[in-house]
Amino acid sequence: MIVLDLKVNNLLQFNDFHINFTYPRKIVDSMVEGEHLKGFENFRYKKVNILFGTNATGKTSLGKVLMNIFNFITKRNVDKLVDLIIDKSNESSFIIDFATNEEKFFRVSVNIPIINDEFGYTLDDIQLEVKMINIWKNDSYETCSKRIESISANSDLRDIHRFGWRFSYPERDNIKDLEIEDTDDKYFKVLEDVLKTLDSSIIGIKEIDHDNDTYAIETCKSKIYIQNGRLLDERMLSSGTKDGIDIANFLFALIEHKNGFYYLDEKFAYVHSDIERELINVMIANLQYNEQLFITTHNLDIANINLPKHAFTFLIKEEDSCDVKIRCVSASDKLKKSTDSLKNAIDNDVFLHSPNVEHIRKYIDYEKCK
């Protein structure tokens, strides 16, 4: 599945929110290969999406909205959507456009009315509309969007073939569960290489007891055991190395093309900037046709990666009294020339993404605050 366009209202922080994941013109000499549907060169989509934003601008929330929409589409679980509603006194809605590997273009529209949810919502309680058209050889997103707008609902959720996705979030339990991929040797090689990059004291990963599914992360002075996919004593690893386990899981899934849609949220908080940049480069290099990668980060140095400007999106929170609205700005909306520098634009706050620090800056002169 390739997500092409999303409109959201009254789900999590998003009100009257719109974000698009397509681009209109072919990019010459782009480092992102195959940034179009396979076999449809005019149907261009943003294969790599780097999402910047200060705290509480919706980077994590966007992923959670998408994940719950995916669950609704595949499992028709209305509760996943209702859980996202913030203001129960108003209607909620979303419209999502996406393309599938079956060369079909879908538009799913959902409106959740205000009802008494004491007994829970069912599929009959919401207003659902599913449209589908075939993608033609010379189609673009724009032509498909125009064509599907002109037709009535002609499909339902059962017509959408199952698709894969992987989301990784920064939340962590006290004991980290590893997603051991069937003790595949290739998986442990990726895990070992990622951990050794993040922690020079790690020597490798060794199988201890095959029958009991026990492995050890070996350092110069100790062993940290993994049994049945569980890290037995996470206190012996740094925060960056623990995040490295999640990153390795994510990277392996991408290298093996297990999911198709990938959303990596704030997993580099404890990772050195140079390593973060190299890991992102590796992920991008392994993307195939009809796959899509999302990465959220606070690290503005990532703007130095040689990506098309449309790959970078800034999420911005605007507040007017208690009315809060999140909007997005693509770097390509502001920087039209190939010579325009994204880093210079960021340094000059062209995207209005800088946080408001006035509330704490005043304490520089503490005596005046008394």
mmCIF file of C-alpha atoms in Angstrom:
data_model
loop_
_atom_site.group_PDB
_atom_site.id
_atom_site.type_symbol
_atom_site.label_atom_id
_atom_site.label_comp_id
_atom_site.label_asym_id
_atom_site.label_seq_id
_atom_site.Cartn_x
_atom_site.Cartn_y
_atom_site.Cartn_z
ATOM 1 C CA MET A 1 0.000 0.000 0.000
ATOM 2 C CA ILE A 2 1.185 3.516 -0.877
ATOM 3 C CA VAL A 3 -0.432 6.358 1.074
ATOM 4 C CA LEU A 4 -1.018 9.297 -1.258
ATOM 5 C CA ASP A 5 -3.219 11.776 0.572
ATOM 6 C CA LEU A 6 -4.779 12.111 4.012
ATOM 7 C CA LYS A 7 -7.395 14.466 5.441
ATOM 8 C CA VAL A 8 -8.243 14.198 9.154
ATOM 9 C CA ASN A 9 -10.632 16.015 11.448
ATOM 10 C CA ASN A 10 -11.058 15.539 15.220
ATOM 11 C CA LEU A 11 -8.764 12.543 15.524
ATOM 12 C CA LEU A 12 -6.025 12.988 18.138
ATOM 13 C CA GLN A 13 -4.564 16.476 17.683
ATOM 14 C CA PHE A 14 -5.680 16.885 14.088
ATOM 15 C CA ASN A 15 -8.454 19.264 13.089
ATOM 16 C CA ASP A 16 -9.003 20.154 9.459
ATOM 17 C CA PHE A 17 -5.597 18.585 8.754
ATOM 18 C CA HIS A 18 -4.355 17.725 5.271
ATOM 19 C CA ILE A 19 -1.106 16.147 4.120
ATOM 20 C CA ASN A 20 -0.191 14.934 0.639
ATOM 21 C CA PHE A 21 2.474 12.377 -0.252
ATOM 22 C CA THR A 22 2.795 12.921 -4.005
ATOM 23 C CA TYR A 23 4.900 15.268 -6.101
ATOM 24 C CA PRO A 24 4.101 16.698 -9.532
ATOM 25 C CA ARG A 25 7.332 16.702 -11.526
ATOM 26 C CA LYS A 26 10.042 14.134 -12.149
ATOM 27 C CA ILE A 27 13.257 14.855 -10.259
ATOM 28 C CA VAL A 28 16.445 14.581 -12.335
ATOM 29 C CA ASP A 29 19.328 12.629 -10.743
ATOM 30 C CA SER A 30 17.416 11.899 -7.551
ATOM 31 C CA MET A 31 19.141 9.577 -5.085
ATOM 32 C CA VAL A 32 15.747 7.951 -4.427
ATOM 33 C CA GLU A 33 15.301 5.391 -7.169
ATOM 34 C CA GLY A 34 11.910 4.316 -8.466
ATOM 35 C CA GLU A 35 9.919 7.074 -6.777
ATOM 36 C CA HIS A 36 6.790 6.115 -8.675
ATOM 37 C CA LEU A 37 4.431 3.153 -8.852
ATOM 38 C CA LYS A 38 6.095 0.239 -10.563
ATOM 39 C CA GLY A 39 5.279 0.390 -14.262
ATOM 40 C CA PHE A 40 3.590 3.804 -13.940
ATOM 41 C CA GLU A 41 6.267 6.478 -14.263
ATOM 42 C CA ASN A 42 3.778 9.342 -14.191
ATOM 43 C CA PHE A 43 2.292 8.145 -10.913
ATOM 44 C CA ARG A 44 4.792 9.762 -8.561
ATOM 45 C CA TYR A 45 4.669 9.428 -4.799
ATOM 46 C CA LYS A 46 6.971 10.434 -1.962
ATOM 47 C CA LYS A 47 8.851 7.250 -1.296
ATOM 48 C CA VAL A 48 10.865 8.780 1.560
ATOM 49 C CA ASN A 49 9.220 11.107 4.090
ATOM 50 C CA ILE A 50 11.326 12.840 6.734
ATOM 51 C CA LEU A 51 9.011 14.539 9.225
ATOM 52 C CA PHE A 52 10.409 17.376 11.298
ATOM 53 C CA GLY A 53 8.641 19.163 14.119
ATOM 54 C CA THR A 54 9.128 20.468 17.625
ATOM 55 C CA ASN A 55 7.557 18.732 20.614
ATOM 56 C CA ALA A 56 3.807 18.010 20.420
ATOM 57 C CA THR A 57 3.426 18.886 16.739
ATOM 58 C CA GLY A 58 1.887 15.547 15.779
ATOM 59 C CA LYS A 59 4.774 13.448 14.460
ATOM 60 C CA THR A 60 3.915 10.461 16.639
ATOM 61 C CA SER A 61 0.187 11.143 16.409
ATOM 62 C CA LEU A 62 0.282 11.051 12.605
ATOM 63 C CA GLY A 63 1.722 7.551 12.723
ATOM 64 C CA LYS A 64 -0.882 6.412 15.229
ATOM 65 C CA VAL A 65 -3.713 7.829 13.127
ATOM 66 C CA LEU A 66 -2.391 5.983 10.082
ATOM 67 C CA MET A 67 -1.921 2.748 12.032
ATOM 68 C CA ASN A 68 -5.481 2.840 13.384
ATOM 69 C CA ILE A 69 -6.853 3.655 9.937
ATOM 70 C CA PHE A 70 -4.964 0.653 8.547
ATOM 71 C CA ASN A 71 -6.439 -1.538 11.286
ATOM 72 C CA PHE A 72 -9.891 -0.246 10.473
ATOM 73 C CA ILE A 73 -9.449 -0.924 6.741
ATOM 74 C CA THR A 74 -8.126 -4.457 7.203
ATOM 75 C CA LYS A 75 -10.128 -5.570 10.254
ATOM 76 C CA ARG A 76 -13.112 -3.177 10.132
ATOM 77 C CA ASN A 77 -12.458 -2.389 13.791
ATOM 78 C CA VAL A 78 -14.374 0.836 14.492
ATOM 79 C CA ASP A 79 -13.108 1.005 18.087
ATOM 80 C CA LYS A 80 -9.621 1.774 16.758
ATOM 81 C CA LEU A 81 -10.997 4.969 15.243
ATOM 82 C CA VAL A 82 -13.228 5.927 18.165
ATOM 83 C CA ASP A 83 -10.220 5.656 20.485
ATOM 84 C CA LEU A 84 -8.649 8.551 18.579
ATOM 85 C CA ILE A 85 -11.544 10.992 19.023
ATOM 86 C CA ILE A 86 -10.625 13.862 21.334
ATOM 87 C CA ASP A 87 -13.816 15.933 21.246
ATOM 88 C CA LYS A 88 -16.744 13.523 21.618
ATOM 89 C CA SER A 89 -19.198 16.417 21.190
ATOM 90 C CA ASN A 90 -18.257 16.819 17.517
ATOM 91 C CA GLU A 91 -18.149 14.593 14.470
ATOM 92 C CA SER A 92 -14.879 13.045 13.355
ATOM 93 C CA SER A 93 -13.729 12.095 9.896
ATOM 94 C CA PHE A 94 -10.916 11.074 7.606
ATOM 95 C CA ILE A 95 -10.372 10.630 3.878
ATOM 96 C CA ILE A 96 -7.416 8.581 2.703
ATOM 97 C CA ASP A 97 -6.201 7.993 -0.856
ATOM 98 C CA PHE A 98 -3.896 5.066 -1.492
ATOM 99 C CA ALA A 99 -2.670 2.789 -4.255
ATOM 100 C CA THR A 100 -2.205 -0.963 -4.036
ATOM 101 C CA ASN A 101 0.105 -3.442 -5.726
ATOM 102 C CA GLU A 102 -2.896 -4.594 -7.754
ATOM 103 C CA GLU A 103 -2.705 -1.286 -9.690
ATOM 104 C CA LYS A 104 -5.844 0.048 -8.049
ATOM 105 C CA PHE A 105 -6.520 3.488 -6.615
ATOM 106 C CA PHE A 106 -8.747 3.672 -3.534
ATOM 107 C CA ARG A 107 -10.411 6.501 -1.667
ATOM 108 C CA VAL A 108 -11.839 5.579 1.735
ATOM 109 C CA SER A 109 -13.979 8.208 3.449
ATOM 110 C CA VAL A 110 -15.285 7.826 6.997
ATOM 111 C CA ASN A 111 -17.473 10.127 9.047
ATOM 112 C CA ILE A 112 -18.141 9.252 12.685
ATOM 113 C CA PRO A 113 -21.284 11.041 13.875
ATOM 114 C CA ILE A 114 -22.041 12.106 17.411
ATOM 115 C CA ILE A 115 -23.829 9.210 19.061
ATOM 116 C CA ASN A 116 -24.128 7.761 22.521
ATOM 117 C CA ASP A 117 -21.210 5.330 22.633
ATOM 118 C CA GLU A 118 -22.257 3.672 25.888
ATOM 119 C CA PHE A 119 -22.662 0.388 24.029
ATOM 120 C CA GLY A 120 -19.831 1.029 21.598
ATOM 121 C CA TYR A 121 -19.788 1.884 17.929
ATOM 122 C CA THR A 122 -20.367 -0.604 15.150
ATOM 123 C CA LEU A 123 -19.707 -0.393 11.433
ATOM 124 C CA ASP A 124 -23.376 0.497 10.945
ATOM 125 C CA ASP A 125 -22.993 3.589 13.132
ATOM 126 C CA ILE A 126 -20.475 5.315 10.868
ATOM 127 C CA GLN A 127 -20.783 6.763 7.395
ATOM 128 C CA LEU A 128 -18.401 4.818 5.170
ATOM 129 C CA GLU A 129 -17.696 5.331 1.497
ATOM 130 C CA VAL A 130 -15.215 3.301 -0.528
ATOM 131 C CA LYS A 131 -14.330 4.161 -4.116
ATOM 132 C CA MET A 132 -12.003 2.247 -6.407
ATOM 133 C CA ILE A 133 -10.665 2.749 -9.935
ATOM 134 C CA ASN A 134 -8.022 0.983 -11.982
ATOM 135 C CA ILE A 135 -4.794 2.888 -12.579
ATOM 136 C CA TRP A 136 -4.173 3.359 -16.300
ATOM 137 C CA LYS A 137 -0.786 3.347 -17.982
ATOM 138 C CA ASN A 138 -0.358 7.123 -18.275
ATOM 139 C CA ASP A 139 -2.147 8.017 -15.061
ATOM 140 C CA SER A 140 -0.765 10.306 -12.380
ATOM 141 C CA TYR A 141 -2.093 10.884 -8.899
ATOM 142 C CA GLU A 142 -3.767 14.025 -10.167
ATOM 143 C CA THR A 143 -5.642 12.270 -12.999
ATOM 144 C CA CYS A 144 -6.750 9.438 -10.715
ATOM 145 C CA SER A 145 -7.889 11.868 -8.039
ATOM 146 C CA LYS A 146 -9.967 13.783 -10.561
ATOM 147 C CA ARG A 147 -11.478 10.603 -11.985
ATOM 148 C CA ILE A 148 -12.381 9.059 -8.638
ATOM 149 C CA GLU A 149 -13.963 12.332 -7.511
ATOM 150 C CA SER A 150 -16.516 12.014 -10.295
ATOM 151 C CA ILE A 151 -17.799 8.541 -9.392
ATOM 152 C CA SER A 152 -20.085 7.267 -6.657
ATOM 153 C CA ALA A 153 -19.074 4.730 -4.032
ATOM 154 C CA ASN A 154 -18.552 1.474 -5.901
ATOM 155 C CA SER A 155 -16.597 -0.756 -3.538
ATOM 156 C CA ASP A 156 -16.251 -1.859 0.081
ATOM 157 C CA LEU A 157 -13.467 -2.659 2.514
ATOM 158 C CA ARG A 158 -13.490 -6.341 1.579
ATOM 159 C CA ASP A 159 -12.254 -5.419 -1.896
ATOM 160 C CA ILE A 160 -8.998 -4.091 -0.450
ATOM 161 C CA HIS A 161 -6.399 -6.847 -0.389
ATOM 162 C CA ARG A 162 -4.491 -7.244 2.852
ATOM 163 C CA PHE A 163 -1.313 -5.223 3.068
ATOM 164 C CA GLY A 164 1.598 -5.019 5.475
ATOM 165 C CA TRP A 165 2.902 -2.209 7.629
ATOM 166 C CA ARG A 166 5.417 -1.677 10.409
ATOM 167 C CA PHE A 167 5.334 1.110 12.985
ATOM 168 C CA SER A 168 8.017 1.599 15.637
ATOM 169 C CA TYR A 169 7.492 4.050 18.497
ATOM 170 C CA PRO A 170 9.748 5.323 21.290
ATOM 171 C CA GLU A 171 7.627 3.895 24.114
ATOM 172 C CA ARG A 172 9.403 1.082 25.910
ATOM 173 C CA ASP A 173 8.374 -1.343 28.640
ATOM 174 C CA ASN A 174 10.668 -1.929 31.607
ATOM 175 C CA ILE A 175 11.788 -5.137 29.942
ATOM 176 C CA LYS A 176 12.257 -4.891 26.214
ATOM 177 C CA ASP A 177 10.659 -7.535 24.033
ATOM 178 C CA LEU A 178 12.658 -8.331 20.929
ATOM 179 C CA GLU A 179 10.947 -9.301 17.719
ATOM 180 C CA ILE A 180 13.229 -12.215 16.942
ATOM 181 C CA GLU A 181 12.643 -13.144 13.317
ATOM 182 C CA ASP A 182 12.611 -16.945 13.670
ATOM 183 C CA THR A 183 16.242 -16.858 14.844
ATOM 184 C CA ASP A 184 17.215 -16.183 11.237
ATOM 185 C CA ASP A 185 20.985 -15.912 10.812
ATOM 186 C CA LYS A 186 20.502 -12.887 8.564
ATOM 187 C CA TYR A 187 18.522 -11.184 11.308
ATOM 188 C CA PHE A 188 21.197 -11.737 13.923
ATOM 189 C CA LYS A 189 23.840 -10.444 11.531
ATOM 190 C CA VAL A 190 21.876 -7.198 11.082
ATOM 191 C CA LEU A 191 21.258 -6.963 14.840
ATOM 192 C CA GLU A 192 24.933 -7.569 15.583
ATOM 193 C CA ASP A 193 26.155 -4.980 13.061
ATOM 194 C CA VAL A 194 23.746 -2.311 14.307
ATOM 195 C CA LEU A 195 24.624 -2.900 17.970
ATOM 196 C CA LYS A 196 28.370 -2.927 17.269
ATOM 197 C CA THR A 197 27.973 0.387 15.456
ATOM 198 C CA LEU A 198 26.166 1.900 18.431
ATOM 199 C CA ASP A 199 28.382 0.405 21.142
ATOM 200 C CA SER A 200 32.042 -0.338 20.435
ATOM 201 C CA SER A 201 32.249 -2.589 23.509
ATOM 202 C CA ILE A 202 29.891 -5.143 21.931
ATOM 203 C CA ILE A 203 31.803 -8.045 20.415
ATOM 204 C CA GLY A 204 28.907 -9.926 18.875
ATOM 205 C CA ILE A 205 25.831 -12.091 19.399
ATOM 206 C CA LYS A 206 26.227 -15.766 20.185
ATOM 207 C CA GLU A 207 23.764 -18.644 20.364
ATOM 208 C CA ILE A 208 23.864 -20.167 23.868
ATOM 209 C CA ASP A 209 21.086 -22.768 23.862
ATOM 210 C CA HIS A 210 19.227 -23.462 20.632
ATOM 211 C CA ASP A 211 16.548 -25.629 22.270
ATOM 212 C CA ASN A 212 15.687 -22.914 24.799
ATOM 213 C CA ASP A 213 16.022 -20.106 22.268
ATOM 214 C CA THR A 214 18.751 -18.371 24.270
ATOM 215 C CA TYR A 215 21.307 -15.940 22.869
ATOM 216 C CA ALA A 216 23.810 -13.563 24.390
ATOM 217 C CA ILE A 217 24.958 -10.088 23.450
ATOM 218 C CA GLU A 218 28.639 -10.322 24.311
ATOM 219 C CA THR A 219 30.597 -7.299 25.473
ATOM 220 C CA CYS A 220 34.223 -7.102 26.497
ATOM 221 C CA LYS A 221 33.315 -7.822 30.118
ATOM 222 C CA SER A 222 29.873 -9.409 30.248
ATOM 223 C CA LYS A 223 27.008 -11.167 28.497
ATOM 224 C CA ILE A 224 23.456 -9.837 28.197
ATOM 225 C CA TYR A 225 21.082 -12.719 27.612
ATOM 226 C CA ILE A 226 18.102 -12.917 25.244
ATOM 227 C CA GLN A 227 15.683 -15.767 25.952
ATOM 228 C CA ASN A 228 12.526 -16.409 23.954
ATOM 229 C CA GLY A 229 12.926 -13.004 22.395
ATOM 230 C CA ARG A 230 13.175 -11.184 25.734
ATOM 231 C CA LEU A 231 16.103 -9.107 26.918
ATOM 232 C CA LEU A 232 16.650 -10.444 30.446
ATOM 233 C CA ASP A 233 18.512 -7.484 31.932
ATOM 234 C CA GLU A 234 18.120 -4.307 29.919
ATOM 235 C CA ARG A 235 19.918 -2.255 32.609
ATOM 236 C CA MET A 236 23.223 -3.487 31.217
ATOM 237 C CA LEU A 237 22.631 -1.696 27.904
ATOM 238 C CA SER A 238 22.650 2.035 27.249
ATOM 239 C CA SER A 239 19.495 3.775 26.035
ATOM 240 C CA GLY A 240 20.999 4.155 22.567
ATOM 241 C CA THR A 241 21.872 0.462 22.361
ATOM 242 C CA LYS A 242 18.380 -0.558 23.498
ATOM 243 C CA ASP A 243 16.906 1.651 20.792
ATOM 244 C CA GLY A 244 19.373 -0.012 18.438
ATOM 245 C CA ILE A 245 17.541 -3.308 18.946
ATOM 246 C CA ASP A 246 14.327 -1.710 17.685
ATOM 247 C CA ILE A 247 16.206 -0.057 14.830
ATOM 248 C CA ALA A 248 17.773 -3.395 13.844
ATOM 249 C CA ASN A 249 14.335 -5.062 13.871
ATOM 250 C CA PHE A 250 12.987 -2.288 11.676
ATOM 251 C CA LEU A 251 15.977 -2.361 9.322
ATOM 252 C CA PHE A 252 15.822 -6.127 8.922
ATOM 253 C CA ALA A 253 12.116 -5.991 8.067
ATOM 254 C CA LEU A 254 12.863 -3.342 5.456
ATOM 255 C CA ILE A 255 15.837 -5.211 3.965
ATOM 256 C CA GLU A 256 13.699 -8.350 3.719
ATOM 257 C CA HIS A 257 10.722 -6.312 2.335
ATOM 258 C CA LYS A 258 8.367 -7.799 4.891
ATOM 259 C CA ASN A 259 5.885 -4.960 5.186
ATOM 260 C CA GLY A 260 5.854 -2.378 2.378
ATOM 261 C CA PHE A 261 4.896 0.585 4.599
ATOM 262 C CA TYR A 262 7.372 1.643 7.295
ATOM 263 C CA TYR A 263 7.011 4.331 9.996
ATOM 264 C CA LEU A 264 9.976 4.864 12.326
ATOM 265 C CA ASP A 265 9.132 7.376 15.040
ATOM 266 C CA GLU A 266 11.773 9.124 17.184
ATOM 267 C CA LYS A 267 14.045 6.095 17.496
ATOM 268 C CA PHE A 268 17.262 8.084 17.154
ATOM 269 C CA ALA A 269 17.008 10.251 20.276
ATOM 270 C CA TYR A 270 20.003 8.479 21.870
ATOM 271 C CA VAL A 271 21.888 7.860 18.634
ATOM 272 C CA HIS A 272 24.797 9.955 17.382
ATOM 273 C CA SER A 273 23.842 12.211 14.474
ATOM 274 C CA ASP A 274 26.368 10.647 12.056
ATOM 275 C CA ILE A 275 25.091 7.148 12.828
ATOM 276 C CA GLU A 276 21.484 8.267 12.442
ATOM 277 C CA ARG A 277 22.268 9.743 9.048
ATOM 278 C CA GLU A 278 24.034 6.572 7.885
ATOM 279 C CA LEU A 279 21.225 4.301 9.100
ATOM 280 C CA ILE A 280 18.692 6.406 7.229
ATOM 281 C CA ASN A 281 20.856 6.188 4.097
ATOM 282 C CA VAL A 282 20.928 2.390 4.431
ATOM 283 C CA MET A 283 17.150 2.241 4.812
ATOM 284 C CA ILE A 284 16.605 4.434 1.761
ATOM 285 C CA ALA A 285 19.039 2.350 -0.302
ATOM 286 C CA ASN A 286 17.033 -0.807 0.460
ATOM 287 C CA LEU A 287 13.604 0.546 -0.487
ATOM 288 C CA GLN A 288 12.057 -1.188 -3.478
ATOM 289 C CA TYR A 289 9.276 -0.165 -5.835
ATOM 290 C CA ASN A 290 5.882 0.341 -4.172
ATOM 291 C CA GLU A 291 7.386 0.740 -0.706
ATOM 292 C CA GLN A 292 7.205 3.840 1.473
ATOM 293 C CA LEU A 293 9.311 5.014 4.408
ATOM 294 C CA PHE A 294 8.439 7.571 7.108
ATOM 295 C CA ILE A 295 10.976 8.790 9.661
ATOM 296 C CA THR A 296 10.283 11.373 12.353
ATOM 297 C CA THR A 297 13.188 13.202 13.946
ATOM 298 C CA HIS A 298 14.219 16.305 15.864
ATOM 299 C CA ASN A 299 17.683 16.197 14.295
ATOM 300 C CA LEU A 300 17.763 18.983 11.710
ATOM 301 C CA ASP A 301 21.190 17.779 10.534
ATOM 302 C CA ILE A 302 19.266 15.116 8.620
ATOM 303 C CA ALA A 303 18.447 17.925 6.175
ATOM 304 C CA ASN A 304 21.999 17.437 4.887
ATOM 305 C CA ILE A 305 21.083 14.049 3.414
ATOM 306 C CA ASN A 306 20.999 14.343 -0.363
ATOM 307 C CA LEU A 307 17.269 13.858 -0.807
ATOM 308 C CA PRO A 308 14.740 15.687 -2.997
ATOM 309 C CA LYS A 309 13.270 18.670 -1.171
ATOM 310 C CA HIS A 310 9.813 17.125 -1.313
ATOM 311 C CA ALA A 311 11.055 14.365 1.021
ATOM 312 C CA PHE A 312 11.141 16.825 3.932
ATOM 313 C CA THR A 313 7.946 17.921 5.676
ATOM 314 C CA PHE A 314 7.605 20.223 8.672
ATOM 315 C CA LEU A 315 4.720 19.796 11.118
ATOM 316 C CA ILE A 316 3.773 23.067 12.766
ATOM 317 C CA LYS A 317 1.356 23.679 15.630
ATOM 318 C CA GLU A 318 -0.583 26.936 15.514
ATOM 319 C CA GLU A 319 -2.471 28.090 18.593
ATOM 320 C CA ASP A 320 -5.093 30.785 18.876
ATOM 321 C CA SER A 321 -6.327 30.829 22.455
ATOM 322 C CA CYS A 322 -7.612 27.258 22.976
ATOM 323 C CA ASP A 323 -7.989 26.613 19.241
ATOM 324 C CA VAL A 324 -5.066 24.417 18.225
ATOM 325 C CA LYS A 325 -4.341 23.455 14.642
ATOM 326 C CA ILE A 326 -1.532 21.436 13.126
ATOM 327 C CA ARG A 327 -0.518 22.076 9.564
ATOM 328 C CA CYS A 328 2.254 20.705 7.401
ATOM 329 C CA VAL A 329 4.657 22.456 5.077
ATOM 330 C CA SER A 330 6.664 20.561 2.478
ATOM 331 C CA ALA A 331 10.141 21.956 1.865
ATOM 332 C CA SER A 332 9.371 21.885 -1.862
ATOM 333 C CA ASP A 333 6.490 24.343 -1.292
ATOM 334 C CA LYS A 334 8.952 26.991 -0.151
ATOM 335 C CA LEU A 335 12.137 26.096 -2.029
ATOM 336 C CA LYS A 336 11.423 26.113 -5.755
ATOM 337 C CA LYS A 337 14.933 26.363 -7.202
ATOM 338 C CA SER A 338 17.393 23.500 -7.330
ATOM 339 C CA THR A 339 20.008 25.839 -5.864
ATOM 340 C CA ASP A 340 17.886 26.676 -2.805
ATOM 341 C CA SER A 341 19.526 25.369 0.359
ATOM 342 C CA LEU A 342 17.298 23.446 2.732
ATOM 343 C CA LYS A 343 19.788 23.860 5.587
ATOM 344 C CA ASN A 344 19.924 27.639 5.103
ATOM 345 C CA ALA A 345 16.128 27.759 5.027
ATOM 346 C CA ILE A 346 15.989 25.833 8.302
ATOM 347 C CA ASP A 347 18.609 28.092 9.912
ATOM 348 C CA ASN A 348 16.548 31.127 8.886
ATOM 349 C CA ASP A 349 13.282 29.568 10.128
ATOM 350 C CA VAL A 350 11.647 29.761 6.697
ATOM 351 C CA PHE A 351 9.258 26.968 7.720
ATOM 352 C CA LEU A 352 8.330 28.628 11.037
ATOM 353 C CA HIS A 353 9.255 25.410 12.793
ATOM 354 C CA SER A 354 11.357 26.829 15.627
ATOM 355 C CA PRO A 355 9.950 26.277 19.135
ATOM 356 C CA ASN A 356 8.789 29.135 21.327
ATOM 357 C CA VAL A 357 11.320 29.392 24.155
ATOM 358 C CA GLU A 358 10.228 32.733 25.573
ATOM 359 C CA HIS A 359 8.613 31.108 28.629
ATOM 360 C CA ILE A 360 11.965 29.758 29.809
ATOM 361 C CA ARG A 361 14.362 32.304 28.308
ATOM 362 C CA LYS A 362 13.200 34.911 30.821
ATOM 363 C CA TYR A 363 14.898 32.924 33.588
ATOM 364 C CA ILE A 364 18.295 33.946 32.223
ATOM 365 C CA ASP A 365 17.771 37.031 34.383
ATOM 366 C CA TYR A 366 16.038 35.322 37.285
ATOM 367 C CA GLU A 367 15.896 38.442 39.452
ATOM 368 C CA LYS A 368 13.575 40.140 36.945
ATOM 369 C CA CYS A 369 11.188 37.168 37.062
ATOM 370 C CA LYS A 370 10.470 37.499 40.746
#
